[in-house]
PDB file of C-alpha atoms in Angstrom:
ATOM      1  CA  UNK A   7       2.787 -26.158  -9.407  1.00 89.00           C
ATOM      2  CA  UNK A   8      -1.140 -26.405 -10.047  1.00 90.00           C
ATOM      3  CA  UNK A   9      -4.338 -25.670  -9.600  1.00 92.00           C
ATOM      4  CA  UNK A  10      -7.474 -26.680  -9.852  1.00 93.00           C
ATOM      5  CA  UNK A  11     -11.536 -25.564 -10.008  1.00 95.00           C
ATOM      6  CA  UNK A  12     -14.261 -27.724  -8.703  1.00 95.00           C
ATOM      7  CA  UNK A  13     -18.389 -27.632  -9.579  1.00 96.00           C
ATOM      8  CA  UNK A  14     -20.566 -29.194  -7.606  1.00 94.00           C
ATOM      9  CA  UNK A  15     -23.349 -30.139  -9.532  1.00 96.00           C
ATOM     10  CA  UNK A  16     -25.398 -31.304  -6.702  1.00 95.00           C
ATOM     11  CA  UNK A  17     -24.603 -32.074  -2.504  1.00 91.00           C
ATOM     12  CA  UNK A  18     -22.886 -35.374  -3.635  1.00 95.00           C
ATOM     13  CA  UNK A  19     -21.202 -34.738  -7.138  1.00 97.00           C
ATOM     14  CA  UNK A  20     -18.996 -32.578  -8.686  1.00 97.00           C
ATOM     15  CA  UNK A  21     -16.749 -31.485 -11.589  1.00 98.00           C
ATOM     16  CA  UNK A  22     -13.230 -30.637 -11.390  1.00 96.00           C
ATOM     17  CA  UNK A  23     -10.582 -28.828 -13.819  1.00 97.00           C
ATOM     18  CA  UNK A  24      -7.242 -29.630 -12.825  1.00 96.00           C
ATOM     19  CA  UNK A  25      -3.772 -28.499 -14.561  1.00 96.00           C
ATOM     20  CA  UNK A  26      -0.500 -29.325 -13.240  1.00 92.00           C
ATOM     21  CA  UNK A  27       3.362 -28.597 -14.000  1.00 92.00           C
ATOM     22  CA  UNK A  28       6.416 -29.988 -13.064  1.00 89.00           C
ATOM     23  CA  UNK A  29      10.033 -30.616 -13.955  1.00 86.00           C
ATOM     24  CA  UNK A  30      11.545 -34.299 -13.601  1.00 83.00           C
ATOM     25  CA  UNK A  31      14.864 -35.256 -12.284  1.00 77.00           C
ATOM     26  CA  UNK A  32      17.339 -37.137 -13.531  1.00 74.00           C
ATOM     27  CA  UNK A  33      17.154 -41.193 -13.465  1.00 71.00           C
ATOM     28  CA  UNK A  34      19.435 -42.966 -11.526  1.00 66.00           C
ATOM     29  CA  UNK A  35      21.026 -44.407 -14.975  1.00 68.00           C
ATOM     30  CA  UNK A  36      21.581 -40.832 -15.700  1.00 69.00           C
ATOM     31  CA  UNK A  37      23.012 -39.829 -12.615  1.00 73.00           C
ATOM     32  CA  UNK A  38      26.180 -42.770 -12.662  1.00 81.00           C
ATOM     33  CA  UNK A  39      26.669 -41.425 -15.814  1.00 72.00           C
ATOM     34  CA  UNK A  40      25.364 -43.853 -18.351  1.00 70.00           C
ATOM     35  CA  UNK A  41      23.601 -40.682 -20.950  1.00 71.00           C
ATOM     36  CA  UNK A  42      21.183 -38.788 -21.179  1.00 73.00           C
ATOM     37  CA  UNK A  43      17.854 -40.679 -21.929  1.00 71.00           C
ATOM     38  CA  UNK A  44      16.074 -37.508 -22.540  1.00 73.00           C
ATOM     39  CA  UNK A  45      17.223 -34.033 -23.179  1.00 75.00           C
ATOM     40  CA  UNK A  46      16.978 -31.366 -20.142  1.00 74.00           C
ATOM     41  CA  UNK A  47      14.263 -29.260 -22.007  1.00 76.00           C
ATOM     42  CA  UNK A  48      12.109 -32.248 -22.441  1.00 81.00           C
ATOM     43  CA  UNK A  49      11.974 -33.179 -18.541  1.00 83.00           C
ATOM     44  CA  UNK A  50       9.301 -30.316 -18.219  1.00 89.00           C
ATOM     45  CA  UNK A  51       6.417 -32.405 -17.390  1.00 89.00           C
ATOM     46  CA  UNK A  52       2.664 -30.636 -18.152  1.00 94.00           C
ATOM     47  CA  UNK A  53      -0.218 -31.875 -17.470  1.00 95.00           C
ATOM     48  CA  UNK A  54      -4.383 -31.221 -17.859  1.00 97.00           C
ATOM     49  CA  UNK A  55      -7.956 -33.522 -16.243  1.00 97.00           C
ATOM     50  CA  UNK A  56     -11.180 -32.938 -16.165  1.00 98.00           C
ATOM     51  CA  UNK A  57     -12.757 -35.507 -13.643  1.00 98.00           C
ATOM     52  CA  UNK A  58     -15.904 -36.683 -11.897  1.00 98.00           C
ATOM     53  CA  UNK A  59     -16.283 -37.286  -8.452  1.00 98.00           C
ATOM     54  CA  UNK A  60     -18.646 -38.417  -5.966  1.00 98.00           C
ATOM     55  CA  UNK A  61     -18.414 -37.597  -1.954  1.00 97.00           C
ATOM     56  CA  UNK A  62     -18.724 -41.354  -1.094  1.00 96.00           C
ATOM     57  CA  UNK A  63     -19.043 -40.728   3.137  1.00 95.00           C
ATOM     58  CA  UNK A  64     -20.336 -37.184   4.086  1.00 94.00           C
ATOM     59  CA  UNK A  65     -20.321 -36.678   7.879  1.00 94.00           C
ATOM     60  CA  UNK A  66     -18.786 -34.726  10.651  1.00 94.00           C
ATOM     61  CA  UNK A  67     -16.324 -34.772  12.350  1.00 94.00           C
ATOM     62  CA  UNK A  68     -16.647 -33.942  16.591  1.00 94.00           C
ATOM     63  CA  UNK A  69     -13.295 -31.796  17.675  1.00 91.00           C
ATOM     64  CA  UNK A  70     -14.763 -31.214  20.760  1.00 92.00           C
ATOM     65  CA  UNK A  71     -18.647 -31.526  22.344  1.00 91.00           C
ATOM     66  CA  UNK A  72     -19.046 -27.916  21.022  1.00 91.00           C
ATOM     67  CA  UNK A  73     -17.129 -28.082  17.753  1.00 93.00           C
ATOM     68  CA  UNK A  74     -18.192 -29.755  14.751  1.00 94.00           C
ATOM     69  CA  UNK A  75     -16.946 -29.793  11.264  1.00 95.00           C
ATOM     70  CA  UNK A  76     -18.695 -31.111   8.210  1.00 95.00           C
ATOM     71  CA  UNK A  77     -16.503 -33.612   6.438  1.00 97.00           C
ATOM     72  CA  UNK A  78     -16.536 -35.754   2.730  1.00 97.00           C
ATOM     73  CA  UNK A  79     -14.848 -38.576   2.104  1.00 98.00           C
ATOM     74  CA  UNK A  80     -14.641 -38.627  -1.903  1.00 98.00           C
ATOM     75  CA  UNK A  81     -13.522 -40.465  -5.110  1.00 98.00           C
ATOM     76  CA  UNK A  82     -12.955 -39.343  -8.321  1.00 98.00           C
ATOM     77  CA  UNK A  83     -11.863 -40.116 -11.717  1.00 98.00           C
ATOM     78  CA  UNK A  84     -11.177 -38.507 -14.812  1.00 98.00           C
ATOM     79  CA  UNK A  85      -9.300 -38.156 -18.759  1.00 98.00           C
ATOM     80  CA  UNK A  86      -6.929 -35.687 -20.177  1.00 98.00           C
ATOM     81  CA  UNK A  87      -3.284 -35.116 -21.320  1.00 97.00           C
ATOM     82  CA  UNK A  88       0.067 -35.076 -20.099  1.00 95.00           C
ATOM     83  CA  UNK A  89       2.937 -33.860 -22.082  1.00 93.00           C
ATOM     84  CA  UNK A  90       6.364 -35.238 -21.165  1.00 88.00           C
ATOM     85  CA  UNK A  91       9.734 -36.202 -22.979  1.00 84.00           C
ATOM     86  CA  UNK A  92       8.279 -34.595 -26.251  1.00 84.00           C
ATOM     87  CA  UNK A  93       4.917 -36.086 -26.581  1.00 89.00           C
ATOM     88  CA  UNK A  94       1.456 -35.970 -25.325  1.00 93.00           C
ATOM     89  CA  UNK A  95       0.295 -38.977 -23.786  1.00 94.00           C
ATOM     90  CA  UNK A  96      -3.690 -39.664 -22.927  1.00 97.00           C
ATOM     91  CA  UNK A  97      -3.761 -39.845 -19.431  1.00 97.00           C
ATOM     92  CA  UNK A  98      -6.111 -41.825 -16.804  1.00 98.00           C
ATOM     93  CA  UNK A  99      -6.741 -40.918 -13.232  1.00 97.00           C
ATOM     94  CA  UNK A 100      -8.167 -42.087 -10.682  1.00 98.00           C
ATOM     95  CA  UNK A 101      -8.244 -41.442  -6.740  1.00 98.00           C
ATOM     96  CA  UNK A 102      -9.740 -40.140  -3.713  1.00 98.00           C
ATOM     97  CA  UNK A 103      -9.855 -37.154  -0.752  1.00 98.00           C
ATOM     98  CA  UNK A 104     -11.117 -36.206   2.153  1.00 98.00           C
ATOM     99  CA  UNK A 105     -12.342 -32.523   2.841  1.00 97.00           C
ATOM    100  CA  UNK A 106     -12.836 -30.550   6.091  1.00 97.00           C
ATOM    101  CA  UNK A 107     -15.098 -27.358   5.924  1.00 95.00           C
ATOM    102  CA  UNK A 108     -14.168 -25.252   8.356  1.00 94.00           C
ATOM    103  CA  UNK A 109     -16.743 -22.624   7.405  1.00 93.00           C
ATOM    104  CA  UNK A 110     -19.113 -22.557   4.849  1.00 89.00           C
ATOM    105  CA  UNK A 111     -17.331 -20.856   2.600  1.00 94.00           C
ATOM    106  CA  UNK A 112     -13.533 -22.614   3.483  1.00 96.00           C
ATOM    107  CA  UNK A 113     -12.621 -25.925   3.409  1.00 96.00           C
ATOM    108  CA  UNK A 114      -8.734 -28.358   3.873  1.00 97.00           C
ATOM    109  CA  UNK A 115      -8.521 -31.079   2.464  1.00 97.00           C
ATOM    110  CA  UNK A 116      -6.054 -34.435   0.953  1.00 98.00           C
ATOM    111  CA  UNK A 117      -6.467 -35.865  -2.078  1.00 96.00           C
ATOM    112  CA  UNK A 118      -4.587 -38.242  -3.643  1.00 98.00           C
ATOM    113  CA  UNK A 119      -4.777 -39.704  -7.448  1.00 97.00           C
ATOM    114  CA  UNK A 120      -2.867 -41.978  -9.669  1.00 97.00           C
ATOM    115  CA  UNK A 121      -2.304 -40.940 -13.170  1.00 96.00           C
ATOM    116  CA  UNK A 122      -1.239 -43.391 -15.842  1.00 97.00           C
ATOM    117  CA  UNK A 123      -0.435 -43.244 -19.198  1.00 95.00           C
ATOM    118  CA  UNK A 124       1.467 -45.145 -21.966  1.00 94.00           C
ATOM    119  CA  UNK A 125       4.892 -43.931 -22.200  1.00 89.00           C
ATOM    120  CA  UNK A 126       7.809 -45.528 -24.246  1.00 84.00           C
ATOM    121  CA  UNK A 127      11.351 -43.541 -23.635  1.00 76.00           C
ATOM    122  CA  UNK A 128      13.076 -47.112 -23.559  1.00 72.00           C
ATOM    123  CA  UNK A 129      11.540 -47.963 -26.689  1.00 77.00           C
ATOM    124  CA  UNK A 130       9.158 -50.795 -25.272  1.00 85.00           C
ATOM    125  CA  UNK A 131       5.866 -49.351 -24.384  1.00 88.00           C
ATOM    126  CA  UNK A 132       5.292 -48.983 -20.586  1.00 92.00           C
ATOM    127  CA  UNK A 133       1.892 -47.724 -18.444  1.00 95.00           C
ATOM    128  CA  UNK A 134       3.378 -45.998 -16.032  1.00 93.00           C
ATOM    129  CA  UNK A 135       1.589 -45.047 -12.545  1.00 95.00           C
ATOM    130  CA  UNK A 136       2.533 -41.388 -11.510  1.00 93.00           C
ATOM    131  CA  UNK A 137       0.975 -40.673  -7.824  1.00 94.00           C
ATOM    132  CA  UNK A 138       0.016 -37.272  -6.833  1.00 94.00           C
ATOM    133  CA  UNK A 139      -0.753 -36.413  -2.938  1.00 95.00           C
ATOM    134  CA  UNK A 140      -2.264 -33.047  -2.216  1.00 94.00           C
ATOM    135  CA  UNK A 141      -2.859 -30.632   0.176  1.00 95.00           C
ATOM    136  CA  UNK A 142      -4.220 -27.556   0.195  1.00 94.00           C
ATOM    137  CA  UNK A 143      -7.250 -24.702   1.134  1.00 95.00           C
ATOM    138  CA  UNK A 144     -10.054 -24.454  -1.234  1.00 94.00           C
ATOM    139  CA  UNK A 145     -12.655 -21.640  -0.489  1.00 94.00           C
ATOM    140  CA  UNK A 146     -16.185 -21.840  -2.021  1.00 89.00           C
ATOM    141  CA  UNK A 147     -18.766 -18.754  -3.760  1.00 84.00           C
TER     142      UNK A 147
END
């Protein structure tokens, strides 16, 4: 579950908000029944960014000779926090999208971003890469 609120500071660049929430699964060392590595409500998995981004390829894109759609191709990158297994890890992310307006107020689009962090459950300190794909409508005021 998530959600997110963008500002475009100018045609090219904007600012997004983003908070997320999610609960993990168990390992597969948990699931043969080795133990627990952490405890069930500490698999709750929360998460906040605020990130930059840059629409590196606008364009269109032609559906038909008498249907066009404006279109971004974008990066972004950004700092904040995620809280998992009982602590609250910094958190980098990075990524990109791509965004169909389908009117000038609605728009679909795909974005996908990597978010890593130090984590140490095991004991050894470990950055871990957590990917994120998604999809949705976003409609713009």
């Amino acid at each position: 579950l998530g959600g997110s609120v963008s500002y475009h500071v100018s045609e090219s660049l904007f600012i997004d908000a983003t908070l997320g929430l999610s609960k993990a699964g168990k390992t597969s060392y948990e699931v043969i029944g080795q133990g627990n590595l952490i405890s069930d409500s500490d698999r709750t998995l929360s998460y906040y960014l605020i990130s930059l981004g840059y629409d590196l390829f606008p364009g269109e894109a032609f559906m038909t000779d008498q249907l066009t759609y404006n279109t971004a191709l974008y990066v972004v990158a950004g700092i904040g926090s995620t809280d998992f297994a009982g602590d609250s890890h910094f958190t980098l992310s990075f990524g990109f999208g791509y965004r169909l307006l389908a009117t000038n107020t609605i728009s679909a689009y795909i974005d996908v971003r990597d978010h890593t962090f130090n984590m140490d459950i095991l004991g050894t300190d470990k950055l871990t890469h957590n990917l994120e794909v998604t999809i949705g409508i976003s409609t713009y005021f």
